[in-house]
Amino acid sequence: MNTSDRILQVENLTKTYGKGDNKTEALKGISFDVLEGEFLGIMGASGSGKTTLLNCIATMLRPTSGRIILKGQDISGFKGSKLADYRGKEIGYLFQEFELLDNLTARENITLPLSLHGITAKKAEADIQALAVMLDITEVLDKFPGQMSGGQKQRVAAARALVSSPDIVLADEPTGALDSKNSKTLMDKLATINKEQGKTIMMVTHDANAASYCSRIMFIQDGCIFHELRKKINKESTADFYDRIVAVMAQLGGGSVNVL
Amino acid sequence: MFFKQVWRNAAKNRKGNGLFFGSLVIAIVAFYTLLSLGEQDVMIYLAKVESDAVRKLLMLLPAVYVVSLFFVFFLVYFACKYQTDSRKREFGMYLMLGMKRSRMFFMLFLETLWSSLISLLIGIPVAFFLTEGISLATARMVGLGIIGHHFSFSMSAIIWTVCGFVIVQLIAMLIICVRLAKTQPADFLSSGAQEKQISMSISQSTEFFAIGVILLFVAYYLGVFRLHTLDARVFLTIIGCGIMGTFTLYKGLGGFLGRQIKRKSPNAVGLQTFTSRQVQENVLSQHKSLAVASLLLLMAFACVSYGISMGFGRSASRSADFSMFGEEQQINSILEQEDVKEMVKTSYPMYLSMIKQEYWEGEEKEFDMSRFVAAVAKVDGTENILENLHIDYIIAESSYNQLLKSMDKDEINLREHEVALYSSMATDGNFGIMVEESLKNNAAIGIDGTEHAIASKLYYDNIVADRAITLYMALIVPDELFYELAREPEVYCQNVRLKDELVDELGLMQAVSKMDDRLAQTGVEYDSFLVGIGRNLFYTVSASYLTIYLGVLFWIIANTVIGLKYLIQQRQTKHRYKTLSMLGAGTEEMCHSVKKQIQIFFMLVLVVAVISSVAAIYSMFTSFTKLPIGTNMHMVVAISAMVLFAFVLTEVIYIGVVKRTASKEVSAIN
């Protein structure tokens, strides 16, 4: 592995909540790298620390110790406009509940990260159109979220996460609030974007189906990396990969004694 | 445990929400200020000189109190709603932990009572000092002097304040609890009810907006050009068009704003689009509150203007302080006495008499009013005046000039065959203005076959000290003509005016009282200006005080409604700021957006209210509340400017408080 391929490095990351007797260690010194163009899935039981990890990378939480390095820059110390720039330009975030601003139209929602950095919708019109075509949302661009289906909302949210061409897209259970049909459509779109544009995606999920679209999956248990699965590119079908994921999940549920 | 929790919750509410608590204290101050009116120094004094009128005013107070209760209810209701809305999750938790709804409501009621008690403990002393301040200030302003001031703690005012306040708070809580009783625990626990984007077709909103503007213009037009007819139908149409216009304007405003946003959004940067959409959403979902707030502000402006004009309108200008009747020699000897002399600025005889009977019988000598009647008839709306037009009295020019001189006014210089018209009713609204206008139409009076032109200025300064004596119309004629026409050409009375230094030093009322005491010892018959001051004061204090009071109350309520409505909406959409933050918006940028939203939100209400107020106040002053002629316009403008400045200043402070509260909530998100 070439060092220059690594887009994200997480080194010895810890996160502790509370003090004294009430101390809870959510992350216990996690280290891993994410390569450019990778589709990384993070799985684990509730309370395993996967969302805490994603939130630390997204700067929604400040880690207790350790470093997060995105493209050679340690983001732990970012503040003020540097932090705002990081959030708006270098990462794209996809929420479980979409978090679209319901008083803005789809177009205005998608444009928001750009206009926050001084780019008008007029200038970005071509990019917005291209994304809308790719995510199949051209018809809802001038509608308000209240007038869209859940799937359309999440695809608009995906367009918003991608519009500023971030280095990495962080997704927190993006299919969590969608039915199976809309989940599949969304995952197909994300996989296409990952393959065709080489966009790096890091996704936290419970859903083995959604995880089977990933190229690598990291399993977390009690704040530590517990296991890792890699898809055998060109050799393994999504269905086979799904079976392997389910097997590991069964192990996770049954405890570490029987692991592999 | 339960009571400890009640106590803690109430304390948390007070600390966490200054606006809520401030509203409660304002409500208490409002009640006490009104109810303690009878205890004010000025009122106590007036009760002596104008007891009947004061009694009538005090009988009016309960009605004003009920009106205040009604409006303060809205203030308290919105404050309590804001408070309970922010605690919805907590209520959901209580229910899920097994608390009965009845117990939860009981807890809320106890909290309300506890908060009421604390508000009363703070509000009543504040109200007490405020009313004492007003009492001292008005006493000083009207020259009552503050030496005799005593602190008046009105027990009945306190009891009614407490009753009114507690009842209003409990009713507000009852309504809120009824609403809460229908809410499911899951709805309590959800992060906040999101208002759905209300979509109204563009053409529909344009229609509403256009109809609103048209209705308002109809109301303005009728107010400015037709209200002076004082026709009840016109009045009702203005009220109807004004209210409906304001409501429909705000109903269509959201769509109008939406179109503007759509037009501008391709070139918008930063949070411009978000800011505008937030405002639009507020307007769409709160258009009724905005209309109510705008109308309340309009009422506030109108009430305060009316109150001030009433103060001016009824102000009896000071001409003669004393009128003494009797033997000239006796009067002169009194005026020559040292202690009297040092108080007197000037004294002069007033020649006033009825016109000799023979001029009216009109065979040998004739008094011809036809040209004067014709001149009056040329002015619109003078039908009533024409019916009663008669001139019975004459005043000698020299006496009247001495009166003018004592008031430091320009004297009259009647030319040959010229007379001037006098009426002590000229200060009563329209009458004086119409009569003076008719004098410009070459008005003249024929006396004994000779035409005498009437000077174009109408004179109205009281010729005797007692304001109860009025002269409907009289002629000011040159002295020679006076002796020719007068039935009793002797001195009517001797007028006395006090030294300005004395008045400045003691205040008018005390200066007049001092001279009054001195003259009472002499046994001479006299009238004093005291009653005049009393009546003037009564009108100033009662009419101005009550209307200004209601104006200020409306103004506070309107602002609180707008402020709290905004804050409630912001709290419901708090999660948006979290999303914005994740999308790269800085805290400062978001706070800036919030401040701008508040500014625009307030402006949307203020602009309509101010435009309507300008039309309303103009209509008012050109119809039923005309300022009397001779009102010092510089003074009116100066006072209006001061009031306007006070409005702007307090508005800025209020908007500032709301901005700070909202920014604090947004800053806490990050």
Coordinates of C-alpha atoms in Angstrom, one line a residue, chain A residues 66-198:
Chain A
G66 CA -5.5 10.4 19.2
R67 CA -5.3 11.9 15.7
I68 CA -7.5 12.1 12.7
I69 CA -5.5 13.1 9.6
L70 CA -7.4 13.9 6.4
K71 CA -5.1 14.4 3.4
G72 CA -2.1 15.0 5.6
Q73 CA -3.9 17.5 7.9
D74 CA -4.7 16.8 11.5
I75 CA -8.3 17.9 11.9
S76 CA -8.5 17.5 15.7
G77 CA -7.2 21.1 16.2
F78 CA -9.5 22.8 13.6
K79 CA -11.5 25.8 14.9
G80 CA -13.6 28.7 13.5
S81 CA -13.5 29.2 9.8
K82 CA -11.0 26.3 9.2
L83 CA -13.5 24.0 10.9
A84 CA -16.4 25.4 8.9
D85 CA -14.3 25.0 5.7
Y86 CA -13.6 21.4 6.6
R87 CA -17.2 20.6 7.2
G88 CA -18.4 22.4 4.1
K89 CA -15.7 21.5 1.5
E90 CA -13.7 18.5 2.5
I91 CA -16.4 16.2 3.9
G92 CA -19.9 15.5 2.8
Y93 CA -22.3 14.1 5.5
L94 CA -25.3 11.9 4.8
F95 CA -27.7 11.7 7.8
Q96 CA -30.0 8.8 8.7
E97 CA -32.9 11.3 8.9
F98 CA -31.8 13.2 5.8
E99 CA -31.8 16.5 7.7
L100 CA -32.9 18.5 4.8
L101 CA -34.1 22.0 5.7
D102 CA -37.8 21.6 5.2
N103 CA -38.4 25.3 4.4
L104 CA -35.9 25.2 1.5
T105 CA -36.5 23.7 -1.9
A106 CA -34.4 20.7 -3.0
R107 CA -32.3 23.0 -5.2
E108 CA -31.8 25.5 -2.4
N109 CA -30.8 22.6 0.0
I110 CA -28.3 21.2 -2.5
T111 CA -26.8 24.7 -3.1
L112 CA -26.5 25.5 0.6
P113 CA -22.9 24.1 1.2
L114 CA -21.7 26.0 -1.9
S115 CA -23.4 29.3 -1.1
L116 CA -21.9 29.1 2.4
H117 CA -18.6 29.3 0.7
G118 CA -19.5 32.1 -1.6
I119 CA -20.5 30.1 -4.7
T120 CA -23.9 31.0 -6.2
A121 CA -26.5 28.6 -7.5
K122 CA -26.1 30.2 -10.9
K123 CA -22.4 29.4 -11.1
A124 CA -22.9 25.8 -9.9
E125 CA -26.0 25.2 -12.1
A126 CA -24.2 22.7 -14.4
D127 CA -22.9 20.6 -11.4
I128 CA -26.3 20.6 -9.8
Q129 CA -28.0 19.4 -13.0
A130 CA -25.4 16.7 -13.4
L131 CA -25.9 15.5 -9.9
A132 CA -29.7 15.7 -10.2
V133 CA -29.6 13.5 -13.3
M134 CA -27.2 11.0 -11.7
L135 CA -29.4 10.7 -8.6
D136 CA -32.7 10.9 -10.5
I137 CA -34.0 14.0 -8.7
T138 CA -34.4 16.5 -11.6
E139 CA -38.2 16.5 -11.1
V140 CA -38.2 17.5 -7.5
L141 CA -35.5 20.2 -7.7
D142 CA -38.1 23.0 -7.1
K143 CA -40.1 21.1 -4.5
F144 CA -40.0 21.4 -0.8
P145 CA -39.0 18.3 1.3
G146 CA -42.6 18.0 2.5
Q147 CA -43.6 17.3 -1.1
M148 CA -41.1 14.5 -1.7
S149 CA -40.9 10.7 -0.8
G150 CA -38.3 9.4 1.7
G151 CA -36.1 8.0 -1.1
Q152 CA -36.2 11.4 -3.0
K153 CA -35.3 13.2 0.2
Q154 CA -32.3 11.0 0.9
R155 CA -31.1 11.3 -2.7
V156 CA -31.4 15.1 -2.4
A157 CA -29.4 14.8 0.8
A158 CA -26.8 12.8 -1.1
A159 CA -26.6 15.5 -3.8
R160 CA -26.1 18.0 -1.1
A161 CA -23.3 15.9 0.4
L162 CA -21.6 15.6 -3.0
V163 CA -22.1 19.0 -4.5
S164 CA -19.0 20.6 -3.0
S165 CA -16.8 17.7 -4.3
P166 CA -15.7 16.6 -0.8
D167 CA -12.6 14.4 -0.3
I168 CA -14.8 11.9 1.6
V169 CA -18.4 11.3 2.1
L170 CA -19.5 10.2 5.6
A171 CA -22.8 8.4 5.8
D172 CA -24.5 7.6 9.1
E173 CA -27.1 4.8 8.5
P174 CA -28.2 6.4 5.2
T175 CA -30.8 3.6 4.6
G176 CA -32.0 3.6 8.2
A177 CA -35.2 5.6 7.4
L178 CA -35.9 4.1 4.0
D179 CA -37.9 1.1 2.7
S180 CA -36.1 -1.8 0.9
K181 CA -36.8 -0.4 -2.6
N182 CA -35.6 3.1 -1.8
S183 CA -32.6 1.6 0.1
K184 CA -31.5 -0.4 -2.9
T185 CA -31.9 2.6 -5.2
L186 CA -29.8 4.8 -2.9
M187 CA -27.1 2.1 -2.5
D188 CA -27.0 1.6 -6.2
K189 CA -26.4 5.3 -6.8
L190 CA -23.8 5.5 -4.1
A191 CA -21.9 2.5 -5.5
T192 CA -22.0 4.0 -8.9
I193 CA -20.6 7.3 -7.7
N194 CA -17.9 5.4 -5.8
K195 CA -17.0 3.4 -8.9
E196 CA -17.3 5.9 -11.6
Q197 CA -16.1 9.0 -9.8
G198 CA -13.7 7.3 -7.4

